Short mmCIF file of C-alpha atoms in Angstrom, two decimals:
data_model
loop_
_atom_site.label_atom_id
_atom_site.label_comp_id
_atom_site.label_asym_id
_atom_site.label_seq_id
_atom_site.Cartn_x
_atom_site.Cartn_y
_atom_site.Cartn_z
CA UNK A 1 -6.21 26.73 30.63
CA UNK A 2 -2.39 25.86 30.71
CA UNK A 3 -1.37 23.10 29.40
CA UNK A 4 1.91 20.91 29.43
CA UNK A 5 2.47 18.19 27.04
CA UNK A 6 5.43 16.25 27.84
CA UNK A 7 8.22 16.03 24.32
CA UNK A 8 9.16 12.70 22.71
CA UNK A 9 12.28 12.61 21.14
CA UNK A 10 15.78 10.66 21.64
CA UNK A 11 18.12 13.46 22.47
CA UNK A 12 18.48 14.47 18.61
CA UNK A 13 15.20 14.85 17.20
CA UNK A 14 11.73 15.54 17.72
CA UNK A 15 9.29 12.24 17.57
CA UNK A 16 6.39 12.98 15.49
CA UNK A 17 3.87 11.44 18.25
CA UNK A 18 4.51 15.07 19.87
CA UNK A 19 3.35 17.28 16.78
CA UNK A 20 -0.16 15.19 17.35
CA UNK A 21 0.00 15.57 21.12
CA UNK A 22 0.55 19.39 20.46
CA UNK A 23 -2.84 19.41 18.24
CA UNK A 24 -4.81 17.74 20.92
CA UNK A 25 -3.43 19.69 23.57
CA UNK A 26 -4.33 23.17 21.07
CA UNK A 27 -8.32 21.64 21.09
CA UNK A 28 -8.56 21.89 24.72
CA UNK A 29 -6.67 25.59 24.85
CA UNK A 30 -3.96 27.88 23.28
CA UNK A 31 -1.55 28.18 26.41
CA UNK A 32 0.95 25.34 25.45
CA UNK A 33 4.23 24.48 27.06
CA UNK A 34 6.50 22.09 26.11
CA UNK A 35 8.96 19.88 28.04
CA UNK A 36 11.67 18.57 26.78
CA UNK A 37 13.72 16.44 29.33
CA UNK A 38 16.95 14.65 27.92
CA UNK A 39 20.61 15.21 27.63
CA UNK A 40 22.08 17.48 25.21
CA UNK A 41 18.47 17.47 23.70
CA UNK A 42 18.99 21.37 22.61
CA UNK A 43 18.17 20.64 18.82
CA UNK A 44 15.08 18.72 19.98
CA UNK A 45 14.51 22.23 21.77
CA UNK A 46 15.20 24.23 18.91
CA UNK A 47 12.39 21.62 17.35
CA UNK A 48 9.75 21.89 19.38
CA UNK A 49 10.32 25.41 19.45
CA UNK A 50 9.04 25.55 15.52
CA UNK A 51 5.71 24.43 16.14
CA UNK A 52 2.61 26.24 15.96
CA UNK A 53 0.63 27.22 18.71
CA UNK A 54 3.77 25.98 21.37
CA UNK A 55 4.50 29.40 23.83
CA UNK A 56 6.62 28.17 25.95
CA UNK A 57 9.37 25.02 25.65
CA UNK A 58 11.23 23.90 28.92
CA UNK A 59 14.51 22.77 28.70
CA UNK A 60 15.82 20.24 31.39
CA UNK A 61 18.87 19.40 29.78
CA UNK A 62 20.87 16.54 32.11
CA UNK A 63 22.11 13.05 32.18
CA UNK A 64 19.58 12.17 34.34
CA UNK A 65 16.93 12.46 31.84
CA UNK A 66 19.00 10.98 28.78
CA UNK A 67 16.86 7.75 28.87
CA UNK A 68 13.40 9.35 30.19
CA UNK A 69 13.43 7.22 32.85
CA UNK A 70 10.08 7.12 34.81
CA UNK A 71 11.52 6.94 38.07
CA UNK A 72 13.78 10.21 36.77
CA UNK A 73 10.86 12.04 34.89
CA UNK A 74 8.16 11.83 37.70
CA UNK A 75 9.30 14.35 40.16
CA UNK A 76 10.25 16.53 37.45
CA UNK A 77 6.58 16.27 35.98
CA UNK A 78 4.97 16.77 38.75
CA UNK A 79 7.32 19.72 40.14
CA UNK A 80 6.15 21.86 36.66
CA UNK A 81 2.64 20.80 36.88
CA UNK A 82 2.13 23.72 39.83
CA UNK A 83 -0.31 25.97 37.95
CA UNK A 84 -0.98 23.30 34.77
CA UNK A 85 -4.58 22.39 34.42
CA UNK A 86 -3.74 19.66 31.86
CA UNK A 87 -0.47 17.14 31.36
CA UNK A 88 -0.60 15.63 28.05
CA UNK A 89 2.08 12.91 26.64
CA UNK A 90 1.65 10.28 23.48
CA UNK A 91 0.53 6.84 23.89
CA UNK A 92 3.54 5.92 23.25
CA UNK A 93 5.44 3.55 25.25
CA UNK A 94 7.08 6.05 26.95
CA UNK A 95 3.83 8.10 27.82
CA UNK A 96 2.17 4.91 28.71
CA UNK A 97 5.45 4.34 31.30
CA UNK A 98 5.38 7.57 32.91
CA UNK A 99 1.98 9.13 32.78
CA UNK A 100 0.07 6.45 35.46
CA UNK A 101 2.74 7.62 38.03
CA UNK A 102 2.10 11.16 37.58
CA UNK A 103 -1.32 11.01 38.04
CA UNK A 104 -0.94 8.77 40.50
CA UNK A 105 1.82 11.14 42.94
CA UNK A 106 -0.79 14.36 41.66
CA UNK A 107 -3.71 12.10 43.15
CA UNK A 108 -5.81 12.26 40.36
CA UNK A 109 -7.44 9.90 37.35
CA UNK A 110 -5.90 9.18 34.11
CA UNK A 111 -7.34 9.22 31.08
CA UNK A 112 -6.13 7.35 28.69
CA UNK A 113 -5.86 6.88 24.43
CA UNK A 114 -8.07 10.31 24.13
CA UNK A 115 -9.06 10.47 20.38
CA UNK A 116 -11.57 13.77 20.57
CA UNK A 117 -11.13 16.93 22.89
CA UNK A 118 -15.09 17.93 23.03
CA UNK A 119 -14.20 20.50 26.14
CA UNK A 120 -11.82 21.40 28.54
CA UNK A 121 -12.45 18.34 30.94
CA UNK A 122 -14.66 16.14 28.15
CA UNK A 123 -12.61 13.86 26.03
CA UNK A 124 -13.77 10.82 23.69
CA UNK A 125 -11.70 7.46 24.53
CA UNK A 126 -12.27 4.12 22.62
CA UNK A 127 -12.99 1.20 24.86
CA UNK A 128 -13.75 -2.44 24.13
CA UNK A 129 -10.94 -2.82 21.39
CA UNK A 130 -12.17 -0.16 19.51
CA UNK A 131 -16.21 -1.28 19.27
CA UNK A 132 -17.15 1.54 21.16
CA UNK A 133 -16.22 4.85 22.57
CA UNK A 134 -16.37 6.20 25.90
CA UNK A 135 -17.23 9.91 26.74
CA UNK A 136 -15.19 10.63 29.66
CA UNK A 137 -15.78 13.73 32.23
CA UNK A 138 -12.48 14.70 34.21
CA UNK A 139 -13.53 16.85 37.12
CA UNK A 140 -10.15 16.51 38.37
CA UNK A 141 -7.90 20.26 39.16
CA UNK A 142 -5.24 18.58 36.72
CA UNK A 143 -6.57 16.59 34.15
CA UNK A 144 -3.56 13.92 33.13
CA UNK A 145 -4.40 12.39 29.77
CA UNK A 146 -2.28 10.22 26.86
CA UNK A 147 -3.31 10.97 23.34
CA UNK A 148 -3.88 8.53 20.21
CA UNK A 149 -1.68 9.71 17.90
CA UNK A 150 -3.38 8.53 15.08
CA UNK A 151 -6.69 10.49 16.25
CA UNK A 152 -5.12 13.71 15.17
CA UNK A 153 -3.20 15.63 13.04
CA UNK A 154 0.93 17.08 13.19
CA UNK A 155 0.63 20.17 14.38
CA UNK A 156 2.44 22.69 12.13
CA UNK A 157 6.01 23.72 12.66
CA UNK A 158 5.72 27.69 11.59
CA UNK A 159 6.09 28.87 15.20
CA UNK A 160 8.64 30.36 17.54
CA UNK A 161 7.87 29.77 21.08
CA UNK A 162 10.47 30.71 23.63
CA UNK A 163 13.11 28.39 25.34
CA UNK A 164 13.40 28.28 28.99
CA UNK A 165 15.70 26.46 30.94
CA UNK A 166 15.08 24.19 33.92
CA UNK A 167 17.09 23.83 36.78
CA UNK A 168 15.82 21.33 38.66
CA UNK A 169 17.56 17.87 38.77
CA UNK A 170 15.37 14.84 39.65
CA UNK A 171 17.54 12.08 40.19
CA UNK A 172 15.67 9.21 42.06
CA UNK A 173 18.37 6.79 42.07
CA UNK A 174 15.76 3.92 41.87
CA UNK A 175 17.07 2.68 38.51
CA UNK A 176 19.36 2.87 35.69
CA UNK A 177 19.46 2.16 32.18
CA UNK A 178 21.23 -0.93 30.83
CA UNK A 179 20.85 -1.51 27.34
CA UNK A 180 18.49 -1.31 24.54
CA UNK A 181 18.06 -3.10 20.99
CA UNK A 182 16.71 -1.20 18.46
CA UNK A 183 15.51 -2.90 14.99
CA UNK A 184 17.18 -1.38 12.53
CA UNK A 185 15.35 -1.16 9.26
CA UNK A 186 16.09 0.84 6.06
CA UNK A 187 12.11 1.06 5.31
CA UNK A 188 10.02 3.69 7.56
CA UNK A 189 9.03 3.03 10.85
CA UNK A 190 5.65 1.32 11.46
CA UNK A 191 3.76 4.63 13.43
CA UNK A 192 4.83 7.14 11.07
CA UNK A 193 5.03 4.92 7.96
CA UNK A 194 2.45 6.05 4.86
CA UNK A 195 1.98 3.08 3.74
CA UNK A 196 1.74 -0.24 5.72
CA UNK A 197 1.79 -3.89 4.42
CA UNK A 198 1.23 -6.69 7.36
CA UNK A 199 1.30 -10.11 7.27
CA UNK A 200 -0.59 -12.46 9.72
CA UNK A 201 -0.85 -16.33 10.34
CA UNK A 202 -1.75 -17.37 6.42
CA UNK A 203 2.11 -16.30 5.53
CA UNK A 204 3.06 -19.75 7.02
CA UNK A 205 6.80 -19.50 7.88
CA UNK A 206 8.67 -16.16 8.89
CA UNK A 207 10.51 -16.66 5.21
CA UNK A 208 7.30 -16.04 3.51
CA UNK A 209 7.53 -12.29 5.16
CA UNK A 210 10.62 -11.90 2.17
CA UNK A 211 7.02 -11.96 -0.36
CA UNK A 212 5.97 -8.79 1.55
CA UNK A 213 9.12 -7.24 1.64
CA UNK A 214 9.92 -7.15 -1.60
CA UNK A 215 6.08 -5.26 -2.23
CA UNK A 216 7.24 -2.91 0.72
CA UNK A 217 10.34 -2.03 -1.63
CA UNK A 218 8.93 -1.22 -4.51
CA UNK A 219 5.92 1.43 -2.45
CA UNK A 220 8.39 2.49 -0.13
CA UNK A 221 6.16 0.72 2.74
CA UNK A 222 6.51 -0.34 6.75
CA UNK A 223 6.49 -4.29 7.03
CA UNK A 224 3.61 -5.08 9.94
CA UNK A 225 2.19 -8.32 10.90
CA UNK A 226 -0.54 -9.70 13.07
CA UNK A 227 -0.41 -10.83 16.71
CA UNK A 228 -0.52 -14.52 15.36
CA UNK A 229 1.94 -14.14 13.19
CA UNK A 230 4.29 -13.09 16.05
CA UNK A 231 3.02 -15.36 18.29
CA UNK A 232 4.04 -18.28 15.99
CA UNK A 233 7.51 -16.67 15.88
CA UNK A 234 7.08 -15.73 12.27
CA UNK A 235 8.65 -11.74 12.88
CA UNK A 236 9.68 -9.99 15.83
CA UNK A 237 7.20 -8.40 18.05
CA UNK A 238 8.20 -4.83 17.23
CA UNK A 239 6.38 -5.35 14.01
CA UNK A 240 3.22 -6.03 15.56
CA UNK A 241 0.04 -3.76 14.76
CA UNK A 242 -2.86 -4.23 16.74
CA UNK A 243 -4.16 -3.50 20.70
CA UNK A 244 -1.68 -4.91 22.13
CA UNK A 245 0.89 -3.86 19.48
CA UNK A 246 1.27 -0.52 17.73
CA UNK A 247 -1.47 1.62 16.74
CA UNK A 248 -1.20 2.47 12.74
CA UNK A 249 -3.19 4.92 10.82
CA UNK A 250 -1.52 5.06 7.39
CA UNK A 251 -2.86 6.39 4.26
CA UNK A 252 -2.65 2.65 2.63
CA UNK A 253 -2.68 -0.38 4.94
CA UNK A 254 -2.44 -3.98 3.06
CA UNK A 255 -3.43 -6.33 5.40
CA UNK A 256 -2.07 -10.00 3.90
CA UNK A 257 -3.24 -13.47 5.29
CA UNK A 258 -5.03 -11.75 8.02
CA UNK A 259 -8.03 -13.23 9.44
CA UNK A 260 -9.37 -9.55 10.96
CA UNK A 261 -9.25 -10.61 14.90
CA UNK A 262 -10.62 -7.85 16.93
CA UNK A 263 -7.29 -6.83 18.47
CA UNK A 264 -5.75 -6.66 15.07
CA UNK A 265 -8.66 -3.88 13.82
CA UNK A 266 -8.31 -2.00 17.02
CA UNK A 267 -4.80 -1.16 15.89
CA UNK A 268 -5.62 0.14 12.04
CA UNK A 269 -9.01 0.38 11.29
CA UNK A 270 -8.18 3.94 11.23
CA UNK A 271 -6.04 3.36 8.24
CA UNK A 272 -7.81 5.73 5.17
CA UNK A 273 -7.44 3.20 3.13
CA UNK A 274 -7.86 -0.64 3.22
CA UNK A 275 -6.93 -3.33 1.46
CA UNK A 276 -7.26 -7.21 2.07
CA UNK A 277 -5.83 -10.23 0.34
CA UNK A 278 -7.23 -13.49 2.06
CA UNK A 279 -8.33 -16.45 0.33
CA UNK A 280 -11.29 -16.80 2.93
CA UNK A 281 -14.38 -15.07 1.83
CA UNK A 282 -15.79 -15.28 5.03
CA UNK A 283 -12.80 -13.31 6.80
CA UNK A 284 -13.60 -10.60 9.65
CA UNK A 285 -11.02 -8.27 7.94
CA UNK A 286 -13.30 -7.86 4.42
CA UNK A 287 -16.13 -6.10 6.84
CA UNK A 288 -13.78 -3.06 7.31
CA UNK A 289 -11.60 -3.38 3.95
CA UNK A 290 -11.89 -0.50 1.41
CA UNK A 291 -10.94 -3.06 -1.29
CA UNK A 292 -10.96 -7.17 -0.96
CA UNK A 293 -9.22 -10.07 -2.98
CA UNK A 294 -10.18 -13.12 -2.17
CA UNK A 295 -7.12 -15.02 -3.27
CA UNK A 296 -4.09 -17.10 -2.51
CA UNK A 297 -1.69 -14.96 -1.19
CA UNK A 298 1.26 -16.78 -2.78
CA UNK A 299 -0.04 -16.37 -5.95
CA UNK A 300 -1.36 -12.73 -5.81
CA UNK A 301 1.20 -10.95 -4.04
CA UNK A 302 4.32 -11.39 -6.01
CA UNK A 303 1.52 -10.59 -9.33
CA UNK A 304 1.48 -7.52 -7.39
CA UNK A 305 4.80 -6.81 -6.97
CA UNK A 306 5.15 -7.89 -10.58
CA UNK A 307 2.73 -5.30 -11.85
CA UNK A 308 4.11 -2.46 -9.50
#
């Protein structure tokens, strides 16, 4: 098996999404590559470089790939899968961006949000919002896949794979980058946070989020919220956890004034541990909650915050 897993990073350092790609790539076999397509991206290099199991890390090191444009990073992809059996990138939004267009010029399937590598062309897949899971067979030549993140661990960083330079320049000319607007927050961000408190629709105003905050300070916590809450303009919708949102799979996630919609679970019922404040008994989110108050949230949170 060879195997390329496409890097995540911007230009400076390493996203951890790729540490978990590199573990799921090391359950289907142990010749990994690495690609790492940016500008000035040679300490990302150096990174990827570190972790276990990598052999082989390929640099393409131009302006062209600064932004990991999809139009930019297809013909690249698909020019260093000759001899690959499997292409593996995150879930992330960039994976999710580029991967359907390499499959697509390779001619093959896609398999998407793998969580479990049973062989080389099995993989586990969760379908239906998370209610069940889908055993997929690839009999594809080049399997293309997107991993879960949350489905598996950081690979370790005690290796020393070599660094190869690529030559090739891919620039399509089909589009540029313009601008992007990045929420800048002092507290960790949401996928690689430790410990998660979300709000949802029973925080009432986007004000009431300062209740949460103030919790998130004192356990060094990511701020989430539901899809209602940003749907009713409460918080931005980079804060979202759920399907449609960001996948989360923290070691504590308190889930405040959250009914427990389906799409909300699919995003952190992986979460090791649970907790749920909601003055409705009868909410979907005490089914899957380690530990439930049923409570106003305006009186138990800051008693929380108070205690900690």
């Amino acid at each position: 098996m060879s195997i390329l897993v496409i890097a995540e990073h911007d230009n400076e350092s390493l996203k951890s999404a790729t540490l978990n790609t590199v573990t799921a790539a090391l359950a289907i076999g142990a010749d990994v590559s690495v690609l790492v397509a940016g500008s000035q991206c040679q300490s990302v290099a150096e990174a990827v470089a570190k972790i276990s199991g990598v052999t082989t890390v390929l640099v393409a090191d131009n302006a062209a790939y600064e932004h990991q444009l999809a139009e930019n990073m297809l013909p690249l992809i698909v020019e260093l899968a000759a001899g690959k059996t499997h292409l593996l990138a995150p879930a992330t939004t960039s994976g999710k961006n580029i991967m359907p267009g390499v499959a697509a010029l390779l001619d093959v399937a896609q398999i998407s949000e793998i969580i479990r590598v049973e062989s080389v062309d099995v993989f586990e897949r969760p379908i239906y919002a998370g209610n069940a899971i889908a055993k997929v067979q690839s009999l594809d030549a080049v399997k293309v896949l997107t991993v879960r993140t949350t489905a598996f661990d950081e690979a370790a960083q005690e290796g020393s794979a070599s660094i190869e330079v690529v030559a090739s320049v891919c620039d399509a000319g089909k589009s540029r980058f313009v601008s992007e607007q990045v929420a800048e927050s002092e507290r960790p961000e949401l996928t690689s946070a430790k410990i998660i408190i979300s709000g949802g629709r029973g925080m009432g105003n986007g004000e009431n989020f300062k209740i949460l905050e103030a919790v998130a300070d004192k356990l060094g916590a990511a701020v989430g919220a539901s899809r209602a809450a940003v749907d009713a303009g409460f918080v931005s919708n980079d804060m979202q956890v759920g399907q449609t949102g960001k996948i989360v799979a923290p070691d504590l996630y308190i889930a405040v004034g959250i009914s427990g919609a389906i799409q909300h679970l699919a995003g952190m019922k992986d979460s090791k541990v649970i907790v749920a404040i909601n003055k409705d008994e009868e909410a979907p989110i005490f089914s899957i909650a380690d530990y439930g108050l049923v409570a106003d949230l305006f009186e138990a949170v800051p008693e929380l915050t108070e205690l900690l």
